[in-house]
Amino acid sequence: MQLESILKSYARYAPVYDHTFGWLLSFRGRSMAAGVTNKRPGKILEVGVGTGISLPYYHHEHQVHGIDISPDMLERAHRRVKRRRLGNITQLEIMDARKMHFADSTFDAVVAAYVMSVVPEPDRVMQEIERVLKPGGDVIIVNHFAAERGMRRNLEAMLAPLSNKLGWRPDMSVEEVLSHTGLKEVSRHTLPPMGLFTMLHLKKDA
Ligand SMILES: C[S@@+](CC[C@H](N)C(=O)[O-])C[C@H]1O[C@@H](n2cnc3c(N)ncnc32)[C@H](O)[C@@H]1O
């Protein structure tokens, strides 16, 4: 994925995102991700927060910080926070997830929903997530991952060369995400519709 095409795609998607992709991707992934982080109080980072569609799911006592590379998407997130009076959203910032401006071990939990197959250099994003996470902290990744076999795998391989046009990579494997991190897998859940999405819960050693 190239940064320029991401910025162009999301400038185009931002006005309609909540009623199209936002709605299509709304099958439990975001509420489940926030559900894990809501189990214990703390400071949460949402990477690729987009229009802030997940923000109302976080517990009101938890401080949430959101970053995104697209000013158009983030503008919508700001409006949502104001409209919904989400006082626990401490900051929404334009930032590249490949080089975050946070100190090491800043957050108790990091969430990245429908982001890993969109970002350029997901390996660097994973390393950054691990760096800014406190020891013992949780990472929740919700994403579409490539099927291991069958018709779906063939279709994803066929679509892969169109990634820059689509604005996401249909052929990213779970292993590609896990191989760049020392985070330990806690659980893996397949999500609807039709098992197209996966929620990964990872943990940093305490
Ligand atoms: C499919 S949207 C997901 C938005 C939101 N997480 C959701 O659940 O709807 C992917 C988001 O990742 C953001 N993004 C892509 N590359 C990024 C990067 N390098 N750093 C930060 N955000 C990035 C895009 O701007 C977009 O808002």
PDB file of C-alpha atoms and ligand atoms in Angstrom:
ATOM      1  CA  MET A   1       0.000   0.000   0.000  1.00  0.00           C
ATOM      2  CA  GLN A   2       1.256   3.488  -0.825  1.00  0.00           C
ATOM      3  CA  LEU A   3       0.642   6.409   1.481  1.00  0.00           C
ATOM      4  CA  GLU A   4      -0.472   8.687  -1.343  1.00  0.00           C
ATOM      5  CA  SER A   5      -3.194   6.277  -2.471  1.00  0.00           C
ATOM      6  CA  ILE A   6      -4.335   5.794   1.147  1.00  0.00           C
ATOM      7  CA  LEU A   7      -4.730   9.545   1.627  1.00  0.00           C
ATOM      8  CA  LYS A   8      -6.599   9.847  -1.679  1.00  0.00           C
ATOM      9  CA  SER A   9      -8.866   6.859  -0.973  1.00  0.00           C
ATOM     10  CA  TYR A  10      -9.808   8.034   2.522  1.00  0.00           C
ATOM     11  CA  ALA A  11     -10.383  11.640   1.420  1.00  0.00           C
ATOM     12  CA  ARG A  12     -12.938  10.116  -0.971  1.00  0.00           C
ATOM     13  CA  TYR A  13     -14.413   7.643   1.536  1.00  0.00           C
ATOM     14  CA  ALA A  14     -14.620   9.989   4.555  1.00  0.00           C
ATOM     15  CA  PRO A  15     -18.009  11.612   3.772  1.00  0.00           C
ATOM     16  CA  VAL A  16     -19.693   8.255   3.129  1.00  0.00           C
ATOM     17  CA  TYR A  17     -17.588   5.910   5.295  1.00  0.00           C
ATOM     18  CA  ASP A  18     -19.991   5.454   8.219  1.00  0.00           C
ATOM     19  CA  HIS A  19     -22.879   4.452   5.931  1.00  0.00           C
ATOM     20  CA  THR A  20     -20.829   2.167   3.663  1.00  0.00           C
ATOM     21  CA  PHE A  21     -17.623   0.489   4.943  1.00  0.00           C
ATOM     22  CA  GLY A  22     -18.327   1.584   8.496  1.00  0.00           C
ATOM     23  CA  TRP A  23     -21.663  -0.193   8.370  1.00  0.00           C
ATOM     24  CA  LEU A  24     -20.418  -3.222   6.406  1.00  0.00           C
ATOM     25  CA  LEU A  25     -17.599  -3.778   8.907  1.00  0.00           C
ATOM     26  CA  SER A  26     -19.823  -3.321  11.917  1.00  0.00           C
ATOM     27  CA  PHE A  27     -20.463  -7.009  12.648  1.00  0.00           C
ATOM     28  CA  ARG A  28     -19.319  -7.120  16.295  1.00  0.00           C
ATOM     29  CA  GLY A  29     -15.590  -6.539  15.623  1.00  0.00           C
ATOM     30  CA  ARG A  30     -15.423  -3.060  17.087  1.00  0.00           C
ATOM     31  CA  SER A  31     -17.634  -3.740  20.105  1.00  0.00           C
ATOM     32  CA  MET A  32     -15.687  -6.951  20.861  1.00  0.00           C
ATOM     33  CA  ALA A  33     -12.358  -5.112  20.612  1.00  0.00           C
ATOM     34  CA  ALA A  34     -13.510  -2.378  23.001  1.00  0.00           C
ATOM     35  CA  GLY A  35     -15.031  -5.088  25.231  1.00  0.00           C
ATOM     36  CA  VAL A  36     -11.577  -6.562  25.881  1.00  0.00           C
ATOM     37  CA  THR A  37     -10.025  -3.186  26.698  1.00  0.00           C
ATOM     38  CA  ASN A  38     -12.990  -2.258  28.917  1.00  0.00           C
ATOM     39  CA  LYS A  39     -12.193  -5.117  31.305  1.00  0.00           C
ATOM     40  CA  ARG A  40      -9.549  -3.113  33.143  1.00  0.00           C
ATOM     41  CA  PRO A  41      -9.121   0.653  33.476  1.00  0.00           C
ATOM     42  CA  GLY A  42      -6.327   2.350  31.641  1.00  0.00           C
ATOM     43  CA  LYS A  43      -5.017   4.398  28.801  1.00  0.00           C
ATOM     44  CA  ILE A  44      -6.050   3.129  25.381  1.00  0.00           C
ATOM     45  CA  LEU A  45      -4.647   3.958  21.954  1.00  0.00           C
ATOM     46  CA  GLU A  46      -6.750   3.378  18.857  1.00  0.00           C
ATOM     47  CA  VAL A  47      -4.542   3.225  15.764  1.00  0.00           C
ATOM     48  CA  GLY A  48      -6.270   4.193  12.480  1.00  0.00           C
ATOM     49  CA  VAL A  49      -9.267   5.509  14.410  1.00  0.00           C
ATOM     50  CA  GLY A  50     -10.835   6.781  11.166  1.00  0.00           C
ATOM     51  CA  THR A  51     -14.188   8.513  11.678  1.00  0.00           C
ATOM     52  CA  GLY A  52     -14.176   7.394  15.325  1.00  0.00           C
ATOM     53  CA  ILE A  53     -16.909   4.844  14.791  1.00  0.00           C
ATOM     54  CA  SER A  54     -15.513   2.682  17.662  1.00  0.00           C
ATOM     55  CA  LEU A  55     -15.172   5.509  20.151  1.00  0.00           C
ATOM     56  CA  PRO A  56     -18.631   5.250  21.782  1.00  0.00           C
ATOM     57  CA  TYR A  57     -17.887   1.588  22.699  1.00  0.00           C
ATOM     58  CA  TYR A  58     -15.100   2.449  25.163  1.00  0.00           C
ATOM     59  CA  HIS A  59     -15.903   2.654  28.847  1.00  0.00           C
ATOM     60  CA  HIS A  60     -16.439   6.289  29.817  1.00  0.00           C
ATOM     61  CA  GLU A  61     -13.842   6.051  32.576  1.00  0.00           C
ATOM     62  CA  HIS A  62     -11.069   4.961  30.228  1.00  0.00           C
ATOM     63  CA  GLN A  63      -8.875   7.559  28.554  1.00  0.00           C
ATOM     64  CA  VAL A  64      -8.780   6.979  24.802  1.00  0.00           C
ATOM     65  CA  HIS A  65      -6.291   8.473  22.376  1.00  0.00           C
ATOM     66  CA  GLY A  66      -6.864   8.099  18.615  1.00  0.00           C
ATOM     67  CA  ILE A  67      -4.468   8.544  15.707  1.00  0.00           C
ATOM     68  CA  ASP A  68      -4.995   8.443  11.962  1.00  0.00           C
ATOM     69  CA  ILE A  69      -3.049   9.505   8.876  1.00  0.00           C
ATOM     70  CA  SER A  70      -6.111  10.896   7.061  1.00  0.00           C
ATOM     71  CA  PRO A  71      -7.170  14.431   8.057  1.00  0.00           C
ATOM     72  CA  ASP A  72     -10.525  13.873   6.324  1.00  0.00           C
ATOM     73  CA  MET A  73     -11.350  10.789   8.419  1.00  0.00           C
ATOM     74  CA  LEU A  74     -10.095  12.408  11.617  1.00  0.00           C
ATOM     75  CA  GLU A  75     -12.241  15.491  11.029  1.00  0.00           C
ATOM     76  CA  ARG A  76     -15.287  13.184  11.216  1.00  0.00           C
ATOM     77  CA  ALA A  77     -13.970  11.656  14.435  1.00  0.00           C
ATOM     78  CA  HIS A  78     -13.684  15.133  15.989  1.00  0.00           C
ATOM     79  CA  ARG A  79     -17.303  15.855  15.031  1.00  0.00           C
ATOM     80  CA  ARG A  80     -18.472  12.551  16.535  1.00  0.00           C
ATOM     81  CA  VAL A  81     -16.706  13.245  19.846  1.00  0.00           C
ATOM     82  CA  LYS A  82     -18.381  16.651  20.041  1.00  0.00           C
ATOM     83  CA  ARG A  83     -21.811  15.406  18.957  1.00  0.00           C
ATOM     84  CA  ARG A  84     -21.782  12.418  21.331  1.00  0.00           C
ATOM     85  CA  ARG A  85     -20.041  14.348  24.126  1.00  0.00           C
ATOM     86  CA  LEU A  86     -17.409  11.663  24.574  1.00  0.00           C
ATOM     87  CA  GLY A  87     -15.441  13.267  27.383  1.00  0.00           C
ATOM     88  CA  ASN A  88     -13.036  10.314  27.746  1.00  0.00           C
ATOM     89  CA  ILE A  89     -11.513  10.810  24.276  1.00  0.00           C
ATOM     90  CA  THR A  90      -8.467  12.748  25.373  1.00  0.00           C
ATOM     91  CA  GLN A  91      -6.868  13.384  21.985  1.00  0.00           C
ATOM     92  CA  LEU A  92      -7.322  12.716  18.270  1.00  0.00           C
ATOM     93  CA  GLU A  93      -4.165  13.345  16.273  1.00  0.00           C
ATOM     94  CA  ILE A  94      -2.887  13.086  12.752  1.00  0.00           C
ATOM     95  CA  MET A  95      -0.031  10.632  13.041  1.00  0.00           C
ATOM     96  CA  ASP A  96       1.592   7.917  10.967  1.00  0.00           C
ATOM     97  CA  ALA A  97       1.304   4.587  12.799  1.00  0.00           C
ATOM     98  CA  ARG A  98       4.738   3.661  11.412  1.00  0.00           C
ATOM     99  CA  LYS A  99       6.451   6.333  13.510  1.00  0.00           C
ATOM    100  CA  MET A 100       4.352   7.319  16.484  1.00  0.00           C
ATOM    101  CA  HIS A 101       5.328  10.286  18.649  1.00  0.00           C
ATOM    102  CA  PHE A 102       4.613   8.500  21.932  1.00  0.00           C
ATOM    103  CA  ALA A 103       7.199   7.437  24.489  1.00  0.00           C
ATOM    104  CA  ASP A 104       7.841   3.728  25.015  1.00  0.00           C
ATOM    105  CA  SER A 105       5.366   1.915  27.304  1.00  0.00           C
ATOM    106  CA  THR A 106       2.687   4.649  27.254  1.00  0.00           C
ATOM    107  CA  PHE A 107      -0.557   2.660  26.790  1.00  0.00           C
ATOM    108  CA  ASP A 108      -2.297  -0.161  28.664  1.00  0.00           C
ATOM    109  CA  ALA A 109      -4.021  -1.330  25.483  1.00  0.00           C
ATOM    110  CA  VAL A 110      -3.795  -0.681  21.731  1.00  0.00           C
ATOM    111  CA  VAL A 111      -6.649  -1.349  19.297  1.00  0.00           C
ATOM    112  CA  ALA A 112      -6.323  -1.484  15.496  1.00  0.00           C
ATOM    113  CA  ALA A 113      -9.645  -2.273  13.795  1.00  0.00           C
ATOM    114  CA  TYR A 114      -9.661  -2.872  10.031  1.00  0.00           C
ATOM    115  CA  VAL A 115      -6.295  -1.151   9.723  1.00  0.00           C
ATOM    116  CA  MET A 116      -3.505  -3.709   9.235  1.00  0.00           C
ATOM    117  CA  SER A 117      -4.314  -4.499   5.603  1.00  0.00           C
ATOM    118  CA  VAL A 118      -4.637  -0.781   4.837  1.00  0.00           C
ATOM    119  CA  VAL A 119      -1.358   0.584   6.252  1.00  0.00           C
ATOM    120  CA  PRO A 120       1.878   0.637   4.292  1.00  0.00           C
ATOM    121  CA  GLU A 121       4.592  -1.440   6.065  1.00  0.00           C
ATOM    122  CA  PRO A 122       2.414  -3.332   8.579  1.00  0.00           C
ATOM    123  CA  ASP A 123       5.626  -4.782  10.068  1.00  0.00           C
ATOM    124  CA  ARG A 124       6.709  -1.308  11.235  1.00  0.00           C
ATOM    125  CA  VAL A 125       3.217  -0.612  12.587  1.00  0.00           C
ATOM    126  CA  MET A 126       3.326  -3.811  14.658  1.00  0.00           C
ATOM    127  CA  GLN A 127       6.758  -2.874  16.040  1.00  0.00           C
ATOM    128  CA  GLU A 128       5.478   0.575  16.968  1.00  0.00           C
ATOM    129  CA  ILE A 129       2.378  -0.862  18.639  1.00  0.00           C
ATOM    130  CA  GLU A 130       4.596  -3.140  20.724  1.00  0.00           C
ATOM    131  CA  ARG A 131       6.934  -0.253  21.627  1.00  0.00           C
ATOM    132  CA  VAL A 132       4.208   2.116  22.903  1.00  0.00           C
ATOM    133  CA  LEU A 133       2.451  -0.673  24.851  1.00  0.00           C
ATOM    134  CA  LYS A 134       3.204  -1.105  28.567  1.00  0.00           C
ATOM    135  CA  PRO A 135       4.559  -4.479  29.733  1.00  0.00           C
ATOM    136  CA  GLY A 136       1.555  -6.727  30.396  1.00  0.00           C
ATOM    137  CA  GLY A 137      -0.578  -4.626  28.016  1.00  0.00           C
ATOM    138  CA  ASP A 138      -3.146  -5.883  25.506  1.00  0.00           C
ATOM    139  CA  VAL A 139      -3.356  -5.472  21.740  1.00  0.00           C
ATOM    140  CA  ILE A 140      -6.566  -6.098  19.830  1.00  0.00           C
ATOM    141  CA  ILE A 141      -6.405  -6.422  16.073  1.00  0.00           C
ATOM    142  CA  VAL A 142      -9.540  -6.845  13.995  1.00  0.00           C
ATOM    143  CA  ASN A 143      -8.883  -7.461  10.330  1.00  0.00           C
ATOM    144  CA  HIS A 144      -9.641  -9.397   7.210  1.00  0.00           C
ATOM    145  CA  PHE A 145      -6.967 -12.066   6.779  1.00  0.00           C
ATOM    146  CA  ALA A 146      -6.437 -14.195   3.693  1.00  0.00           C
ATOM    147  CA  ALA A 147      -8.026 -17.639   3.669  1.00  0.00           C
ATOM    148  CA  GLU A 148      -5.573 -20.538   3.804  1.00  0.00           C
ATOM    149  CA  ARG A 149      -7.199 -22.473   0.974  1.00  0.00           C
ATOM    150  CA  GLY A 150     -10.254 -22.813  -1.251  1.00  0.00           C
ATOM    151  CA  MET A 151     -12.200 -20.467  -3.505  1.00  0.00           C
ATOM    152  CA  ARG A 152     -11.805 -17.507  -1.198  1.00  0.00           C
ATOM    153  CA  ARG A 153      -8.016 -17.828  -1.312  1.00  0.00           C
ATOM    154  CA  ASN A 154      -8.090 -17.847  -5.132  1.00  0.00           C
ATOM    155  CA  LEU A 155     -10.303 -14.788  -5.217  1.00  0.00           C
ATOM    156  CA  GLU A 156      -8.062 -12.928  -2.747  1.00  0.00           C
ATOM    157  CA  ALA A 157      -4.967 -13.781  -4.819  1.00  0.00           C
ATOM    158  CA  MET A 158      -6.740 -12.478  -7.932  1.00  0.00           C
ATOM    159  CA  LEU A 159      -7.661  -9.198  -6.213  1.00  0.00           C
ATOM    160  CA  ALA A 160      -4.191  -8.672  -4.674  1.00  0.00           C
ATOM    161  CA  PRO A 161      -2.703  -6.738  -7.650  1.00  0.00           C
ATOM    162  CA  LEU A 162      -5.560  -4.212  -7.290  1.00  0.00           C
ATOM    163  CA  SER A 163      -4.636  -3.355  -3.675  1.00  0.00           C
ATOM    164  CA  ASN A 164      -3.714   0.274  -4.339  1.00  0.00           C
ATOM    165  CA  LYS A 165      -6.960   0.840  -6.223  1.00  0.00           C
ATOM    166  CA  LEU A 166      -9.065  -0.928  -3.567  1.00  0.00           C
ATOM    167  CA  GLY A 167      -7.315   0.891  -0.695  1.00  0.00           C
ATOM    168  CA  TRP A 168      -6.622  -2.388   1.190  1.00  0.00           C
ATOM    169  CA  ARG A 169      -4.750  -5.679   0.732  1.00  0.00           C
ATOM    170  CA  PRO A 170      -7.036  -8.705   0.329  1.00  0.00           C
ATOM    171  CA  ASP A 171      -4.142 -11.203   0.680  1.00  0.00           C
ATOM    172  CA  MET A 172      -2.602 -10.374   4.067  1.00  0.00           C
ATOM    173  CA  SER A 173      -2.056 -13.424   6.267  1.00  0.00           C
ATOM    174  CA  VAL A 174      -2.260 -13.595  10.066  1.00  0.00           C
ATOM    175  CA  GLU A 175       1.340 -14.858  10.084  1.00  0.00           C
ATOM    176  CA  GLU A 176       2.497 -11.699   8.315  1.00  0.00           C
ATOM    177  CA  VAL A 177       1.181  -9.658  11.233  1.00  0.00           C
ATOM    178  CA  LEU A 178       2.418 -12.004  13.974  1.00  0.00           C
ATOM    179  CA  SER A 179       5.900 -12.579  12.559  1.00  0.00           C
ATOM    180  CA  HIS A 180       6.984  -8.987  13.200  1.00  0.00           C
ATOM    181  CA  THR A 181       6.227  -8.881  16.878  1.00  0.00           C
ATOM    182  CA  GLY A 182       7.245 -10.425  20.169  1.00  0.00           C
ATOM    183  CA  LEU A 183       3.647 -10.082  21.378  1.00  0.00           C
ATOM    184  CA  LYS A 184       2.059 -13.361  22.459  1.00  0.00           C
ATOM    185  CA  GLU A 185      -1.239 -14.543  21.034  1.00  0.00           C
ATOM    186  CA  VAL A 186      -3.938 -14.887  23.718  1.00  0.00           C
ATOM    187  CA  SER A 187      -6.893 -15.708  21.483  1.00  0.00           C
ATOM    188  CA  ARG A 188      -8.166 -15.669  17.920  1.00  0.00           C
ATOM    189  CA  HIS A 189     -11.871 -15.363  17.060  1.00  0.00           C
ATOM    190  CA  THR A 190     -13.478 -15.586  13.651  1.00  0.00           C
ATOM    191  CA  LEU A 191     -16.134 -12.941  13.123  1.00  0.00           C
ATOM    192  CA  PRO A 192     -19.174 -12.557  10.907  1.00  0.00           C
ATOM    193  CA  PRO A 193     -20.152 -12.056   8.182  1.00  0.00           C
ATOM    194  CA  MET A 194     -19.166 -15.512   6.915  1.00  0.00           C
ATOM    195  CA  GLY A 195     -15.959 -15.619   8.951  1.00  0.00           C
ATOM    196  CA  LEU A 196     -14.410 -12.943   6.768  1.00  0.00           C
ATOM    197  CA  PHE A 197     -12.873 -11.133   9.735  1.00  0.00           C
ATOM    198  CA  THR A 198     -10.719 -12.150  12.681  1.00  0.00           C
ATOM    199  CA  MET A 199     -10.141 -10.660  16.102  1.00  0.00           C
ATOM    200  CA  LEU A 200      -6.655 -11.272  17.496  1.00  0.00           C
ATOM    201  CA  HIS A 201      -5.924 -10.637  21.169  1.00  0.00           C
ATOM    202  CA  LEU A 202      -2.172 -10.297  21.817  1.00  0.00           C
ATOM    203  CA  LYS A 203      -0.246  -9.516  24.996  1.00  0.00           C
ATOM    204  CA  LYS A 204       3.156  -8.062  25.845  1.00  0.00           C
ATOM    205  CA  ASP A 205       5.180  -9.927  28.465  1.00  0.00           C
ATOM    206  CA  ALA A 206       4.902  -8.281  31.890  1.00  0.00           C
TER     207      ALA A 206
HETATM  208  C1  LIG B   1     -10.708   0.877   6.998  1.00  0.00           C
HETATM  209  S1  LIG B   1     -10.334   2.303   7.935  1.00  0.00           S
HETATM  210  C2  LIG B   1     -10.726   1.750   9.563  1.00  0.00           C
HETATM  211  C3  LIG B   1     -11.176   2.888  10.426  1.00  0.00           C
HETATM  212  C4  LIG B   1     -11.696   2.469  11.814  1.00  0.00           C
HETATM  213  N1  LIG B   1     -10.673   1.788  12.589  1.00  0.00           N
HETATM  214  C5  LIG B   1     -12.938   1.594  11.723  1.00  0.00           C
HETATM  215  O1  LIG B   1     -13.072   0.647  12.514  1.00  0.00           O
HETATM  216  O2  LIG B   1     -13.801   1.902  10.901  1.00  0.00           O
HETATM  217  C6  LIG B   1      -8.545   2.328   7.952  1.00  0.00           C
HETATM  218  C7  LIG B   1      -7.972   3.605   8.579  1.00  0.00           C
HETATM  219  O3  LIG B   1      -6.539   3.461   8.698  1.00  0.00           O
HETATM  220  C8  LIG B   1      -5.966   4.733   8.449  1.00  0.00           C
HETATM  221  N2  LIG B   1      -4.530   4.586   8.117  1.00  0.00           N
HETATM  222  C9  LIG B   1      -3.985   4.057   7.007  1.00  0.00           C
HETATM  223  N3  LIG B   1      -2.637   4.113   7.059  1.00  0.00           N
HETATM  224  C10 LIG B   1      -2.318   4.687   8.249  1.00  0.00           C
HETATM  225  C11 LIG B   1      -1.082   5.015   8.886  1.00  0.00           C
HETATM  226  N4  LIG B   1       0.100   4.755   8.309  1.00  0.00           N
HETATM  227  N5  LIG B   1      -1.123   5.599  10.089  1.00  0.00           N
HETATM  228  C12 LIG B   1      -2.319   5.859  10.700  1.00  0.00           C
HETATM  229  N6  LIG B   1      -3.517   5.572  10.146  1.00  0.00           N
HETATM  230  C13 LIG B   1      -3.526   4.994   8.933  1.00  0.00           C
HETATM  231  C14 LIG B   1      -6.805   5.264   7.293  1.00  0.00           C
HETATM  232  O4  LIG B   1      -6.655   6.658   7.130  1.00  0.00           O
HETATM  233  C15 LIG B   1      -8.217   4.851   7.730  1.00  0.00           C
HETATM  234  O5  LIG B   1      -8.859   5.850   8.493  1.00  0.00           O
END
